Amino acid sequence: MGRRHLIRRGVALAAGSLLLLVGVALLVLPGPGLLLVLAGLLVLADQFPAVARYVDPVRRRAMRAARESVSTPLRITGSCLAAAALLAAGLFWGVMPDLPFGGWPTGAGLIVSSVVLVALLVYSYRTTRTGADDGT
């Protein structure tokens, strides 16, 4: 049982750290950085209780950002257009291997980013609308 616990802690440390590092990078790059930081903290807090104190402040900021991202029709439209542009760029990069970093690895990354953006937009919209309906 002791060995299993150590393996579980090691996996949580590796996965949580990876999510946290990618999330921090995506804070300055296009992507859902704050949500990945939150996911990394949640994974780490499960095995390392000292990390738990950072979860609530990040959760509040992430939820505020989610609400703001769907606060107006203009923001929703902009997010949808950005997702469509990422999808188009991914397809373009995928079929044009002569471009810098061309080929399907880059194209697939852009396509996945598009899908993640749409999923987060839907999540934000549903969470905001459900929360608004329940609160009023």
N, C-alpha and C. Protein backbone atom coordinates (compact mmCIF):
# COMPACT_ATOMS: atom_id res chain seq x y z
N MET A 1 0.82 -1.21 0.00
CA MET A 1 0.00 0.00 0.00
C MET A 1 0.86 1.26 0.00
N GLY A 2 1.99 1.23 0.68
CA GLY A 2 2.87 2.39 0.70
C GLY A 2 3.42 2.71 -0.67
N ARG A 3 3.77 1.68 -1.42
CA ARG A 3 4.30 1.89 -2.77
C ARG A 3 3.23 2.46 -3.70
N ARG A 4 2.01 1.93 -3.59
CA ARG A 4 0.91 2.43 -4.42
C ARG A 4 0.65 3.92 -4.13
N HIS A 5 0.72 4.29 -2.87
CA HIS A 5 0.51 5.68 -2.47
C HIS A 5 1.60 6.58 -3.08
N LEU A 6 2.85 6.11 -3.05
CA LEU A 6 3.95 6.89 -3.63
C LEU A 6 3.79 7.04 -5.14
N ILE A 7 3.36 5.97 -5.79
CA ILE A 7 3.14 6.05 -7.24
C ILE A 7 2.03 7.03 -7.55
N ARG A 8 0.96 6.97 -6.77
CA ARG A 8 -0.17 7.88 -6.99
C ARG A 8 0.26 9.34 -6.78
N ARG A 9 1.04 9.58 -5.75
CA ARG A 9 1.53 10.94 -5.50
C ARG A 9 2.45 11.41 -6.64
N GLY A 10 3.28 10.49 -7.14
CA GLY A 10 4.18 10.84 -8.23
C GLY A 10 3.42 11.19 -9.50
N VAL A 11 2.39 10.40 -9.81
CA VAL A 11 1.57 10.67 -10.99
C VAL A 11 0.84 12.01 -10.83
N ALA A 12 0.30 12.24 -9.64
CA ALA A 12 -0.40 13.51 -9.39
C ALA A 12 0.57 14.69 -9.50
N LEU A 13 1.78 14.51 -8.99
CA LEU A 13 2.77 15.58 -9.08
C LEU A 13 3.13 15.86 -10.53
N ALA A 14 3.34 14.82 -11.31
CA ALA A 14 3.70 15.01 -12.72
C ALA A 14 2.55 15.64 -13.51
N ALA A 15 1.34 15.09 -13.37
CA ALA A 15 0.19 15.60 -14.12
C ALA A 15 -0.17 17.02 -13.68
N GLY A 16 -0.22 17.25 -12.38
CA GLY A 16 -0.55 18.58 -11.88
C GLY A 16 0.46 19.62 -12.28
N SER A 17 1.74 19.25 -12.21
CA SER A 17 2.80 20.19 -12.61
C SER A 17 2.72 20.50 -14.10
N LEU A 18 2.46 19.48 -14.92
CA LEU A 18 2.34 19.71 -16.35
C LEU A 18 1.16 20.64 -16.66
N LEU A 19 0.01 20.37 -16.05
CA LEU A 19 -1.15 21.25 -16.26
C LEU A 19 -0.85 22.67 -15.81
N LEU A 20 -0.19 22.79 -14.67
CA LEU A 20 0.14 24.10 -14.13
C LEU A 20 1.10 24.85 -15.05
N LEU A 21 2.14 24.18 -15.53
CA LEU A 21 3.11 24.83 -16.41
C LEU A 21 2.49 25.23 -17.74
N VAL A 22 1.68 24.36 -18.32
CA VAL A 22 1.02 24.70 -19.59
C VAL A 22 0.04 25.85 -19.35
N GLY A 23 -0.67 25.82 -18.23
CA GLY A 23 -1.60 26.90 -17.91
C GLY A 23 -0.91 28.23 -17.76
N VAL A 24 0.24 28.24 -17.08
CA VAL A 24 1.00 29.48 -16.91
C VAL A 24 1.47 29.99 -18.27
N ALA A 25 1.92 29.07 -19.14
CA ALA A 25 2.34 29.49 -20.48
C ALA A 25 1.15 30.06 -21.26
N LEU A 26 -0.02 29.47 -21.09
CA LEU A 26 -1.19 29.94 -21.83
C LEU A 26 -1.79 31.22 -21.25
N LEU A 27 -1.28 31.67 -20.11
CA LEU A 27 -1.72 32.98 -19.62
C LEU A 27 -1.25 34.09 -20.55
N VAL A 28 -0.10 33.88 -21.20
CA VAL A 28 0.41 34.89 -22.13
C VAL A 28 0.21 34.48 -23.59
N LEU A 29 -0.04 33.21 -23.83
CA LEU A 29 -0.32 32.72 -25.18
C LEU A 29 -1.83 32.56 -25.33
N PRO A 30 -2.33 32.44 -26.55
CA PRO A 30 -3.78 32.24 -26.69
C PRO A 30 -4.19 30.86 -26.18
N GLY A 31 -5.12 30.85 -25.27
CA GLY A 31 -5.60 29.58 -24.74
C GLY A 31 -6.21 29.76 -23.37
N PRO A 32 -6.78 28.70 -22.84
CA PRO A 32 -7.46 28.76 -21.55
C PRO A 32 -6.50 28.60 -20.37
N GLY A 33 -5.58 29.53 -20.23
CA GLY A 33 -4.53 29.42 -19.22
C GLY A 33 -5.04 29.31 -17.80
N LEU A 34 -5.95 30.18 -17.42
CA LEU A 34 -6.43 30.20 -16.04
C LEU A 34 -7.15 28.91 -15.67
N LEU A 35 -7.89 28.36 -16.61
CA LEU A 35 -8.58 27.10 -16.32
C LEU A 35 -7.60 25.94 -16.19
N LEU A 36 -6.52 25.94 -16.97
CA LEU A 36 -5.52 24.89 -16.82
C LEU A 36 -4.73 25.06 -15.53
N VAL A 37 -4.46 26.29 -15.12
CA VAL A 37 -3.82 26.52 -13.83
C VAL A 37 -4.71 25.97 -12.72
N LEU A 38 -6.01 26.24 -12.81
CA LEU A 38 -6.95 25.71 -11.82
C LEU A 38 -6.95 24.19 -11.82
N ALA A 39 -6.97 23.58 -13.00
CA ALA A 39 -6.96 22.12 -13.09
C ALA A 39 -5.68 21.55 -12.47
N GLY A 40 -4.56 22.16 -12.75
CA GLY A 40 -3.30 21.71 -12.16
C GLY A 40 -3.29 21.81 -10.65
N LEU A 41 -3.81 22.93 -10.14
CA LEU A 41 -3.89 23.11 -8.69
C LEU A 41 -4.83 22.09 -8.05
N LEU A 42 -5.94 21.79 -8.71
CA LEU A 42 -6.87 20.79 -8.16
C LEU A 42 -6.23 19.41 -8.09
N VAL A 43 -5.49 19.04 -9.12
CA VAL A 43 -4.81 17.74 -9.13
C VAL A 43 -3.76 17.70 -8.03
N LEU A 44 -2.98 18.77 -7.90
CA LEU A 44 -1.94 18.81 -6.88
C LEU A 44 -2.52 18.85 -5.47
N ALA A 45 -3.61 19.60 -5.29
CA ALA A 45 -4.21 19.73 -3.96
C ALA A 45 -4.78 18.42 -3.45
N ASP A 46 -5.14 17.52 -4.37
CA ASP A 46 -5.66 16.22 -3.96
C ASP A 46 -4.61 15.42 -3.19
N GLN A 47 -3.36 15.54 -3.56
CA GLN A 47 -2.29 14.79 -2.92
C GLN A 47 -1.43 15.63 -1.98
N PHE A 48 -1.43 16.94 -2.18
CA PHE A 48 -0.59 17.83 -1.39
C PHE A 48 -1.47 18.92 -0.77
N PRO A 49 -1.93 18.72 0.46
CA PRO A 49 -2.90 19.65 1.07
C PRO A 49 -2.41 21.09 1.16
N ALA A 50 -1.12 21.34 1.19
CA ALA A 50 -0.62 22.71 1.28
C ALA A 50 -0.99 23.53 0.05
N VAL A 51 -1.23 22.87 -1.08
CA VAL A 51 -1.58 23.57 -2.32
C VAL A 51 -3.04 24.03 -2.30
N ALA A 52 -3.85 23.42 -1.47
CA ALA A 52 -5.29 23.69 -1.46
C ALA A 52 -5.62 25.16 -1.20
N ARG A 53 -4.77 25.86 -0.49
CA ARG A 53 -5.08 27.27 -0.19
C ARG A 53 -5.06 28.16 -1.42
N TYR A 54 -4.43 27.70 -2.51
CA TYR A 54 -4.37 28.49 -3.74
C TYR A 54 -5.55 28.21 -4.67
N VAL A 55 -6.31 27.16 -4.39
CA VAL A 55 -7.38 26.75 -5.30
C VAL A 55 -8.51 27.78 -5.34
N ASP A 56 -9.00 28.21 -4.20
CA ASP A 56 -10.17 29.11 -4.17
C ASP A 56 -9.92 30.46 -4.86
N PRO A 57 -8.79 31.13 -4.60
CA PRO A 57 -8.58 32.39 -5.33
C PRO A 57 -8.51 32.21 -6.84
N VAL A 58 -7.85 31.14 -7.29
CA VAL A 58 -7.76 30.90 -8.73
C VAL A 58 -9.13 30.51 -9.29
N ARG A 59 -9.90 29.72 -8.53
CA ARG A 59 -11.24 29.35 -8.98
C ARG A 59 -12.11 30.59 -9.15
N ARG A 60 -12.05 31.51 -8.20
CA ARG A 60 -12.85 32.75 -8.31
C ARG A 60 -12.46 33.54 -9.56
N ARG A 61 -11.16 33.67 -9.81
CA ARG A 61 -10.70 34.43 -10.98
C ARG A 61 -11.11 33.72 -12.27
N ALA A 62 -11.00 32.40 -12.28
CA ALA A 62 -11.37 31.64 -13.49
C ALA A 62 -12.86 31.77 -13.77
N MET A 63 -13.68 31.69 -12.75
CA MET A 63 -15.12 31.81 -12.95
C MET A 63 -15.51 33.23 -13.36
N ARG A 64 -14.82 34.22 -12.82
CA ARG A 64 -15.08 35.61 -13.22
C ARG A 64 -14.72 35.78 -14.70
N ALA A 65 -13.58 35.23 -15.11
CA ALA A 65 -13.17 35.32 -16.52
C ALA A 65 -14.17 34.59 -17.41
N ALA A 66 -14.69 33.46 -16.93
CA ALA A 66 -15.69 32.71 -17.72
C ALA A 66 -16.95 33.55 -17.89
N ARG A 67 -17.40 34.21 -16.81
CA ARG A 67 -18.60 35.06 -16.90
C ARG A 67 -18.36 36.23 -17.87
N GLU A 68 -17.19 36.84 -17.76
CA GLU A 68 -16.89 37.99 -18.62
C GLU A 68 -16.79 37.59 -20.09
N SER A 69 -16.34 36.37 -20.35
CA SER A 69 -16.17 35.95 -21.74
C SER A 69 -17.48 35.81 -22.49
N VAL A 70 -18.59 35.67 -21.77
CA VAL A 70 -19.90 35.55 -22.42
C VAL A 70 -20.85 36.64 -21.94
N SER A 71 -20.29 37.75 -21.46
CA SER A 71 -21.13 38.80 -20.89
C SER A 71 -21.89 39.61 -21.93
N THR A 72 -21.38 39.68 -23.16
CA THR A 72 -22.07 40.43 -24.21
C THR A 72 -22.09 39.61 -25.49
N PRO A 73 -23.07 39.88 -26.35
CA PRO A 73 -23.09 39.18 -27.65
C PRO A 73 -21.83 39.44 -28.48
N LEU A 74 -21.24 40.62 -28.34
CA LEU A 74 -20.02 40.94 -29.08
C LEU A 74 -18.87 40.02 -28.66
N ARG A 75 -18.73 39.78 -27.36
CA ARG A 75 -17.67 38.89 -26.88
C ARG A 75 -17.90 37.45 -27.33
N ILE A 76 -19.15 37.02 -27.30
CA ILE A 76 -19.47 35.66 -27.76
C ILE A 76 -19.14 35.53 -29.25
N THR A 77 -19.53 36.53 -30.03
CA THR A 77 -19.25 36.52 -31.46
C THR A 77 -17.75 36.52 -31.72
N GLY A 78 -17.03 37.35 -30.99
CA GLY A 78 -15.57 37.39 -31.14
C GLY A 78 -14.92 36.05 -30.83
N SER A 79 -15.39 35.40 -29.77
CA SER A 79 -14.85 34.09 -29.41
C SER A 79 -15.16 33.05 -30.47
N CYS A 80 -16.37 33.10 -31.01
CA CYS A 80 -16.75 32.16 -32.08
C CYS A 80 -15.90 32.40 -33.33
N LEU A 81 -15.67 33.66 -33.67
CA LEU A 81 -14.83 33.97 -34.82
C LEU A 81 -13.39 33.53 -34.60
N ALA A 82 -12.90 33.69 -33.37
CA ALA A 82 -11.54 33.23 -33.06
C ALA A 82 -11.45 31.71 -33.19
N ALA A 83 -12.47 31.00 -32.72
CA ALA A 83 -12.48 29.53 -32.85
C ALA A 83 -12.51 29.12 -34.32
N ALA A 84 -13.32 29.82 -35.12
CA ALA A 84 -13.38 29.51 -36.55
C ALA A 84 -12.04 29.80 -37.22
N ALA A 85 -11.37 30.90 -36.83
CA ALA A 85 -10.07 31.23 -37.40
C ALA A 85 -9.03 30.18 -37.02
N LEU A 86 -9.06 29.71 -35.77
CA LEU A 86 -8.13 28.66 -35.35
C LEU A 86 -8.36 27.38 -36.14
N LEU A 87 -9.62 27.03 -36.34
CA LEU A 87 -9.95 25.84 -37.10
C LEU A 87 -9.46 25.96 -38.55
N ALA A 88 -9.73 27.10 -39.17
CA ALA A 88 -9.30 27.32 -40.55
C ALA A 88 -7.77 27.31 -40.65
N ALA A 89 -7.10 27.95 -39.70
CA ALA A 89 -5.63 27.96 -39.71
C ALA A 89 -5.09 26.55 -39.52
N GLY A 90 -5.72 25.77 -38.66
CA GLY A 90 -5.27 24.40 -38.45
C GLY A 90 -5.40 23.56 -39.71
N LEU A 91 -6.52 23.70 -40.38
CA LEU A 91 -6.70 22.97 -41.64
C LEU A 91 -5.71 23.44 -42.69
N PHE A 92 -5.51 24.74 -42.76
CA PHE A 92 -4.57 25.31 -43.73
C PHE A 92 -3.15 24.80 -43.47
N TRP A 93 -2.71 24.88 -42.20
CA TRP A 93 -1.36 24.42 -41.85
C TRP A 93 -1.23 22.91 -42.08
N GLY A 94 -2.30 22.19 -41.86
CA GLY A 94 -2.25 20.75 -42.05
C GLY A 94 -2.02 20.34 -43.48
N VAL A 95 -2.64 21.05 -44.41
CA VAL A 95 -2.52 20.66 -45.82
C VAL A 95 -1.38 21.37 -46.53
N MET A 96 -0.70 22.29 -45.86
CA MET A 96 0.41 23.03 -46.47
C MET A 96 1.71 22.74 -45.72
N PRO A 97 2.34 21.61 -46.00
CA PRO A 97 3.55 21.25 -45.26
C PRO A 97 4.75 22.15 -45.57
N ASP A 98 4.69 22.97 -46.61
CA ASP A 98 5.81 23.85 -46.95
C ASP A 98 5.86 25.11 -46.10
N LEU A 99 4.81 25.39 -45.35
CA LEU A 99 4.80 26.56 -44.46
C LEU A 99 5.75 26.34 -43.30
N PRO A 100 6.22 27.42 -42.66
CA PRO A 100 7.02 27.23 -41.45
C PRO A 100 6.20 26.46 -40.41
N PHE A 101 6.79 25.44 -39.86
CA PHE A 101 6.11 24.55 -38.92
C PHE A 101 4.87 23.92 -39.55
N GLY A 102 4.87 23.81 -40.87
CA GLY A 102 3.72 23.26 -41.58
C GLY A 102 3.57 21.77 -41.36
N GLY A 103 2.37 21.31 -41.60
CA GLY A 103 2.08 19.89 -41.45
C GLY A 103 1.01 19.66 -40.40
N TRP A 104 0.65 18.40 -40.25
CA TRP A 104 -0.46 18.07 -39.36
C TRP A 104 -0.17 18.21 -37.87
N PRO A 105 1.08 18.09 -37.39
CA PRO A 105 1.27 18.33 -35.95
C PRO A 105 0.86 19.74 -35.53
N THR A 106 1.29 20.74 -36.31
CA THR A 106 0.90 22.12 -36.02
C THR A 106 -0.59 22.32 -36.27
N GLY A 107 -1.07 21.79 -37.40
CA GLY A 107 -2.49 21.93 -37.73
C GLY A 107 -3.37 21.30 -36.68
N ALA A 108 -3.00 20.12 -36.21
CA ALA A 108 -3.80 19.44 -35.18
C ALA A 108 -3.82 20.25 -33.88
N GLY A 109 -2.69 20.86 -33.54
CA GLY A 109 -2.66 21.70 -32.34
C GLY A 109 -3.61 22.87 -32.44
N LEU A 110 -3.66 23.49 -33.60
CA LEU A 110 -4.59 24.61 -33.80
C LEU A 110 -6.04 24.14 -33.79
N ILE A 111 -6.29 22.99 -34.39
CA ILE A 111 -7.66 22.46 -34.40
C ILE A 111 -8.10 22.10 -32.99
N VAL A 112 -7.22 21.48 -32.21
CA VAL A 112 -7.55 21.16 -30.82
C VAL A 112 -7.81 22.44 -30.03
N SER A 113 -7.01 23.47 -30.26
CA SER A 113 -7.24 24.76 -29.59
C SER A 113 -8.62 25.31 -29.92
N SER A 114 -9.03 25.17 -31.17
CA SER A 114 -10.35 25.62 -31.58
C SER A 114 -11.45 24.87 -30.84
N VAL A 115 -11.30 23.56 -30.77
CA VAL A 115 -12.31 22.74 -30.09
C VAL A 115 -12.36 23.08 -28.60
N VAL A 116 -11.20 23.27 -27.98
CA VAL A 116 -11.16 23.63 -26.56
C VAL A 116 -11.82 25.00 -26.35
N LEU A 117 -11.56 25.94 -27.24
CA LEU A 117 -12.18 27.26 -27.12
C LEU A 117 -13.70 27.17 -27.19
N VAL A 118 -14.21 26.39 -28.14
CA VAL A 118 -15.66 26.22 -28.25
C VAL A 118 -16.22 25.55 -27.00
N ALA A 119 -15.54 24.51 -26.52
CA ALA A 119 -16.01 23.81 -25.31
C ALA A 119 -16.04 24.75 -24.11
N LEU A 120 -15.01 25.57 -23.95
CA LEU A 120 -14.98 26.52 -22.84
C LEU A 120 -16.03 27.61 -23.00
N LEU A 121 -16.28 28.01 -24.23
CA LEU A 121 -17.32 29.01 -24.48
C LEU A 121 -18.69 28.45 -24.12
N VAL A 122 -18.97 27.23 -24.53
CA VAL A 122 -20.25 26.58 -24.18
C VAL A 122 -20.36 26.41 -22.67
N TYR A 123 -19.28 25.95 -22.04
CA TYR A 123 -19.28 25.79 -20.59
C TYR A 123 -19.55 27.12 -19.89
N SER A 124 -18.85 28.17 -20.32
CA SER A 124 -19.03 29.49 -19.71
C SER A 124 -20.46 29.98 -19.90
N TYR A 125 -21.00 29.80 -21.08
CA TYR A 125 -22.36 30.27 -21.35
C TYR A 125 -23.36 29.51 -20.49
N ARG A 126 -23.23 28.19 -20.45
CA ARG A 126 -24.17 27.39 -19.65
C ARG A 126 -24.05 27.70 -18.17
N THR A 127 -22.83 27.83 -17.68
CA THR A 127 -22.62 28.13 -16.26
C THR A 127 -23.17 29.50 -15.91
N THR A 128 -22.93 30.48 -16.78
CA THR A 128 -23.41 31.84 -16.52
C THR A 128 -24.94 31.89 -16.57
N ARG A 129 -25.52 31.28 -17.56
CA ARG A 129 -26.99 31.32 -17.68
C ARG A 129 -27.66 30.54 -16.57
N THR A 130 -27.12 29.38 -16.20
CA THR A 130 -27.69 28.60 -15.11
C THR A 130 -27.56 29.35 -13.81
N GLY A 131 -26.37 29.93 -13.57
CA GLY A 131 -26.16 30.69 -12.34
C GLY A 131 -27.06 31.91 -12.27
N ALA A 132 -27.26 32.58 -13.40
CA ALA A 132 -28.12 33.78 -13.43
C ALA A 132 -29.57 33.40 -13.20
N ASP A 133 -30.00 32.25 -13.77
CA ASP A 133 -31.38 31.84 -13.59
C ASP A 133 -31.66 31.42 -12.16
N ASP A 134 -30.70 30.73 -11.54
CA ASP A 134 -30.89 30.27 -10.18
C ASP A 134 -30.81 31.40 -9.17
N GLY A 135 -30.00 32.42 -9.48
CA GLY A 135 -29.78 33.48 -8.52
C GLY A 135 -30.84 34.55 -8.53
N THR A 136 -31.67 34.64 -9.56
CA THR A 136 -32.66 35.73 -9.61
C THR A 136 -34.06 35.22 -9.50
